[in-house]
JSON list of C-alpha atoms in Angstrom, two decimals:
[
{"chain": "A", "resi": 206, "resn": "MET", "atom": "CA", "xyz": [0.06, -0.19, -0.18]},
{"chain": "A", "resi": 207, "resn": "ARG", "atom": "CA", "xyz": [1.53, 3.20, -1.05]},
{"chain": "A", "resi": 208, "resn": "ILE", "atom": "CA", "xyz": [0.49, 6.59, 1.14]},
{"chain": "A", "resi": 209, "resn": "SER", "atom": "CA", "xyz": [0.55, 10.22, -0.96]},
{"chain": "A", "resi": 210, "resn": "LEU", "atom": "CA", "xyz": [1.49, 12.77, 0.90]},
{"chain": "A", "resi": 211, "resn": "ASN", "atom": "CA", "xyz": [-0.17, 15.74, 0.81]},
{"chain": "A", "resi": 212, "resn": "LYS", "atom": "CA", "xyz": [2.29, 19.45, 2.12]},
{"chain": "A", "resi": 213, "resn": "TYR", "atom": "CA", "xyz": [1.60, 23.03, 2.90]},
{"chain": "A", "resi": 214, "resn": "LYS", "atom": "CA", "xyz": [2.77, 25.04, 4.20]},
{"chain": "A", "resi": 215, "resn": "ILE", "atom": "CA", "xyz": [0.51, 28.42, 5.35]},
{"chain": "A", "resi": 216, "resn": "PHE", "atom": "CA", "xyz": [0.76, 31.96, 6.96]},
{"chain": "A", "resi": 217, "resn": "SER", "atom": "CA", "xyz": [-2.29, 32.40, 8.91]},
{"chain": "A", "resi": 218, "resn": "ASN", "atom": "CA", "xyz": [-2.54, 35.93, 9.78]},
{"chain": "A", "resi": 219, "resn": "ALA", "atom": "CA", "xyz": [-1.95, 38.15, 13.53]},
{"chain": "A", "resi": 220, "resn": "LYS", "atom": "CA", "xyz": [-5.23, 41.08, 13.48]},
{"chain": "A", "resi": 221, "resn": "ILE", "atom": "CA", "xyz": [-6.37, 43.58, 15.78]},
{"chain": "A", "resi": 222, "resn": "ASN", "atom": "CA", "xyz": [-9.82, 44.67, 16.55]},
{"chain": "A", "resi": 223, "resn": "ILE", "atom": "CA", "xyz": [-9.99, 48.60, 15.28]},
{"chain": "A", "resi": 224, "resn": "GLY", "atom": "CA", "xyz": [-14.11, 49.05, 16.59]},
{"chain": "A", "resi": 225, "resn": "LEU", "atom": "CA", "xyz": [-15.35, 46.62, 19.59]},
{"chain": "A", "resi": 226, "resn": "ASN", "atom": "CA", "xyz": [-18.63, 45.89, 20.64]},
{"chain": "A", "resi": 227, "resn": "VAL", "atom": "CA", "xyz": [-19.92, 43.06, 22.89]},
{"chain": "A", "resi": 228, "resn": "PHE", "atom": "CA", "xyz": [-23.30, 43.21, 24.18]},
{"chain": "A", "resi": 229, "resn": "GLN", "atom": "CA", "xyz": [-26.22, 40.55, 25.11]},
{"chain": "A", "resi": 230, "resn": "LYS", "atom": "CA", "xyz": [-24.07, 37.41, 27.03]},
{"chain": "A", "resi": 231, "resn": "GLU", "atom": "CA", "xyz": [-25.49, 34.39, 25.56]},
{"chain": "A", "resi": 232, "resn": "ASP", "atom": "CA", "xyz": [-26.62, 31.29, 27.72]},
{"chain": "A", "resi": 233, "resn": "ASP", "atom": "CA", "xyz": [-22.90, 29.46, 27.38]},
{"chain": "A", "resi": 234, "resn": "SER", "atom": "CA", "xyz": [-21.49, 32.96, 28.86]},
{"chain": "A", "resi": 235, "resn": "TYR", "atom": "CA", "xyz": [-20.45, 33.16, 25.25]},
{"chain": "A", "resi": 236, "resn": "HIS", "atom": "CA", "xyz": [-21.37, 37.47, 24.28]},
{"chain": "A", "resi": 237, "resn": "ASN", "atom": "CA", "xyz": [-22.54, 38.31, 20.83]},
{"chain": "A", "resi": 238, "resn": "ILE", "atom": "CA", "xyz": [-20.03, 40.65, 19.54]},
{"chain": "A", "resi": 239, "resn": "ASP", "atom": "CA", "xyz": [-19.13, 43.54, 16.29]},
{"chain": "A", "resi": 240, "resn": "SER", "atom": "CA", "xyz": [-16.33, 44.03, 15.50]},
{"chain": "A", "resi": 241, "resn": "ILE", "atom": "CA", "xyz": [-14.02, 44.64, 12.77]},
{"chain": "A", "resi": 242, "resn": "MET", "atom": "CA", "xyz": [-10.66, 43.55, 12.36]},
{"chain": "A", "resi": 243, "resn": "VAL", "atom": "CA", "xyz": [-8.24, 45.13, 10.14]},
{"chain": "A", "resi": 244, "resn": "PRO", "atom": "CA", "xyz": [-5.45, 41.84, 9.58]},
{"chain": "A", "resi": 245, "resn": "ILE", "atom": "CA", "xyz": [-1.74, 42.77, 10.13]},
{"chain": "A", "resi": 246, "resn": "ASP", "atom": "CA", "xyz": [1.98, 41.36, 8.89]},
{"chain": "A", "resi": 247, "resn": "LEU", "atom": "CA", "xyz": [2.61, 38.98, 11.86]},
{"chain": "A", "resi": 248, "resn": "SER", "atom": "CA", "xyz": [1.68, 35.20, 11.59]},
{"chain": "A", "resi": 249, "resn": "ASP", "atom": "CA", "xyz": [2.14, 32.05, 12.97]},
{"chain": "A", "resi": 250, "resn": "GLU", "atom": "CA", "xyz": [2.94, 28.60, 10.93]},
{"chain": "A", "resi": 251, "resn": "MET", "atom": "CA", "xyz": [1.37, 25.47, 10.01]},
{"chain": "A", "resi": 252, "resn": "ASP", "atom": "CA", "xyz": [3.46, 23.16, 8.47]},
{"chain": "A", "resi": 253, "resn": "ILE", "atom": "CA", "xyz": [-0.38, 20.46, 7.45]},
{"chain": "A", "resi": 254, "resn": "THR", "atom": "CA", "xyz": [0.92, 16.74, 5.56]},
{"chain": "A", "resi": 255, "resn": "PHE", "atom": "CA", "xyz": [-2.61, 15.36, 4.64]},
{"chain": "A", "resi": 256, "resn": "TYR", "atom": "CA", "xyz": [-1.78, 11.29, 4.89]},
{"chain": "A", "resi": 257, "resn": "SER", "atom": "CA", "xyz": [-4.07, 9.22, 2.66]},
{"chain": "A", "resi": 258, "resn": "GLU", "atom": "CA", "xyz": [-5.14, 7.06, 5.34]},
{"chain": "A", "resi": 259, "resn": "LEU", "atom": "CA", "xyz": [-7.65, 6.92, 8.13]},
{"chain": "A", "resi": 260, "resn": "GLY", "atom": "CA", "xyz": [-6.22, 7.76, 11.59]},
{"chain": "A", "resi": 261, "resn": "ASP", "atom": "CA", "xyz": [-6.13, 10.93, 13.74]},
{"chain": "A", "resi": 262, "resn": "LEU", "atom": "CA", "xyz": [-4.96, 14.61, 13.84]},
{"chain": "A", "resi": 263, "resn": "LYS", "atom": "CA", "xyz": [-1.41, 15.43, 15.66]},
{"chain": "A", "resi": 264, "resn": "ILE", "atom": "CA", "xyz": [-0.42, 18.92, 16.41]},
{"chain": "A", "resi": 265, "resn": "GLU", "atom": "CA", "xyz": [2.56, 19.63, 17.75]},
{"chain": "A", "resi": 266, "resn": "CYS", "atom": "CA", "xyz": [4.06, 23.16, 18.66]},
{"chain": "A", "resi": 267, "resn": "SER", "atom": "CA", "xyz": [7.17, 25.10, 19.12]},
{"chain": "A", "resi": 268, "resn": "ASP", "atom": "CA", "xyz": [5.41, 26.94, 22.12]},
{"chain": "A", "resi": 269, "resn": "LYS", "atom": "CA", "xyz": [5.34, 24.62, 25.05]},
{"chain": "A", "resi": 270, "resn": "ASN", "atom": "CA", "xyz": [2.20, 26.36, 26.72]},
{"chain": "A", "resi": 271, "resn": "ILE", "atom": "CA", "xyz": [0.05, 25.96, 23.79]},
{"chain": "A", "resi": 272, "resn": "PRO", "atom": "CA", "xyz": [-1.65, 22.07, 24.65]},
{"chain": "A", "resi": 273, "resn": "THR", "atom": "CA", "xyz": [-1.35, 19.93, 21.29]},
{"chain": "A", "resi": 274, "resn": "ASP", "atom": "CA", "xyz": [-4.69, 17.21, 22.29]},
{"chain": "A", "resi": 275, "resn": "GLU", "atom": "CA", "xyz": [-8.91, 18.28, 22.25]},
{"chain": "A", "resi": 276, "resn": "ARG", "atom": "CA", "xyz": [-7.85, 21.77, 24.08]},
{"chain": "A", "resi": 277, "resn": "ASN", "atom": "CA", "xyz": [-6.70, 22.88, 21.21]},
{"chain": "A", "resi": 278, "resn": "ILE", "atom": "CA", "xyz": [-8.73, 24.49, 18.87]},
{"chain": "A", "resi": 279, "resn": "LEU", "atom": "CA", "xyz": [-7.27, 22.96, 15.45]},
{"chain": "A", "resi": 280, "resn": "TYR", "atom": "CA", "xyz": [-7.78, 19.94, 16.59]},
{"chain": "A", "resi": 281, "resn": "LYS", "atom": "CA", "xyz": [-11.61, 21.46, 18.02]},
{"chain": "A", "resi": 282, "resn": "THR", "atom": "CA", "xyz": [-11.89, 22.18, 14.16]},
{"chain": "A", "resi": 283, "resn": "TYR", "atom": "CA", "xyz": [-10.84, 18.86, 12.57]},
{"chain": "A", "resi": 284, "resn": "LYS", "atom": "CA", "xyz": [-13.06, 17.18, 15.05]},
{"chain": "A", "resi": 285, "resn": "ILE", "atom": "CA", "xyz": [-15.46, 19.49, 13.89]},
{"chain": "A", "resi": 286, "resn": "PHE", "atom": "CA", "xyz": [-15.00, 20.03, 10.53]},
{"chain": "A", "resi": 287, "resn": "PHE", "atom": "CA", "xyz": [-14.75, 15.32, 10.03]},
{"chain": "A", "resi": 288, "resn": "GLU", "atom": "CA", "xyz": [-18.15, 14.93, 12.80]},
{"chain": "A", "resi": 289, "resn": "GLU", "atom": "CA", "xyz": [-20.29, 17.73, 10.16]},
{"chain": "A", "resi": 290, "resn": "SER", "atom": "CA", "xyz": [-18.91, 16.43, 7.18]},
{"chain": "A", "resi": 291, "resn": "LYS", "atom": "CA", "xyz": [-19.60, 12.29, 8.09]},
{"chain": "A", "resi": 292, "resn": "LYS", "atom": "CA", "xyz": [-16.32, 11.19, 6.16]},
{"chain": "A", "resi": 293, "resn": "GLU", "atom": "CA", "xyz": [-14.86, 9.08, 8.60]},
{"chain": "A", "resi": 294, "resn": "LYS", "atom": "CA", "xyz": [-10.98, 11.26, 10.41]},
{"chain": "A", "resi": 295, "resn": "GLU", "atom": "CA", "xyz": [-7.95, 10.89, 8.25]},
{"chain": "A", "resi": 296, "resn": "LYS", "atom": "CA", "xyz": [-4.02, 11.44, 9.46]},
{"chain": "A", "resi": 297, "resn": "ILE", "atom": "CA", "xyz": [-3.04, 15.05, 10.02]},
{"chain": "A", "resi": 298, "resn": "SER", "atom": "CA", "xyz": [0.27, 15.75, 10.82]},
{"chain": "A", "resi": 299, "resn": "ILE", "atom": "CA", "xyz": [0.40, 20.06, 11.62]},
{"chain": "A", "resi": 300, "resn": "PHE", "atom": "CA", "xyz": [3.02, 21.55, 13.13]},
{"chain": "A", "resi": 301, "resn": "LEU", "atom": "CA", "xyz": [2.61, 24.90, 15.00]},
{"chain": "A", "resi": 302, "resn": "LYS", "atom": "CA", "xyz": [5.32, 27.73, 15.06]},
{"chain": "A", "resi": 303, "resn": "LYS", "atom": "CA", "xyz": [3.91, 30.59, 17.28]},
{"chain": "A", "resi": 304, "resn": "ASN", "atom": "CA", "xyz": [4.54, 33.97, 15.86]},
{"chain": "A", "resi": 305, "resn": "ILE", "atom": "CA", "xyz": [1.73, 35.00, 17.48]},
{"chain": "A", "resi": 306, "resn": "PRO", "atom": "CA", "xyz": [1.65, 36.39, 21.31]},
{"chain": "A", "resi": 307, "resn": "SER", "atom": "CA", "xyz": [-0.25, 33.81, 22.80]},
{"chain": "A", "resi": 308, "resn": "GLU", "atom": "CA", "xyz": [-3.17, 35.42, 24.42]},
{"chain": "A", "resi": 309, "resn": "ALA", "atom": "CA", "xyz": [-2.01, 38.80, 23.29]},
{"chain": "A", "resi": 310, "resn": "GLY", "atom": "CA", "xyz": [-5.86, 39.18, 21.28]},
{"chain": "A", "resi": 311, "resn": "LEU", "atom": "CA", "xyz": [-4.32, 38.76, 18.14]},
{"chain": "A", "resi": 312, "resn": "GLY", "atom": "CA", "xyz": [-5.82, 36.18, 17.42]},
{"chain": "A", "resi": 313, "resn": "GLY", "atom": "CA", "xyz": [-3.41, 33.83, 16.54]},
{"chain": "A", "resi": 314, "resn": "GLY", "atom": "CA", "xyz": [-5.89, 30.60, 17.10]},
{"chain": "A", "resi": 315, "resn": "SER", "atom": "CA", "xyz": [-9.09, 31.85, 15.85]},
{"chain": "A", "resi": 316, "resn": "SER", "atom": "CA", "xyz": [-6.81, 32.31, 13.02]},
{"chain": "A", "resi": 317, "resn": "ASN", "atom": "CA", "xyz": [-5.13, 28.92, 12.49]},
{"chain": "A", "resi": 318, "resn": "ALA", "atom": "CA", "xyz": [-7.50, 27.66, 12.81]},
{"chain": "A", "resi": 319, "resn": "GLY", "atom": "CA", "xyz": [-10.57, 29.63, 9.76]},
{"chain": "A", "resi": 320, "resn": "PHE", "atom": "CA", "xyz": [-6.81, 28.59, 7.64]},
{"chain": "A", "resi": 321, "resn": "PHE", "atom": "CA", "xyz": [-6.41, 25.25, 8.52]}
]
């Protein structure tokens, strides 16, 4: 059995809010927001490898303070994609090089998920 690989290098930008209105807290403790975001030149780098076989997601990160298990937003994105598409999970590996400071309000995690 031959396994094919598709490798991609993705740069996911940070973003800043130039306008933010937070309103209406929901029952799940999240808030509805109205915001204007602008991408900036700072970005994280993701090396993503898609394998042509069933499997799971493996995440490695340059920042050892970032969880690489089911708490990671990339893992949550992966899980929801396969649940919603009703496809069998495919083997994917991601190496995330963090350049955007974590928890700095620059949207690094959500940008990583969106680009993934």
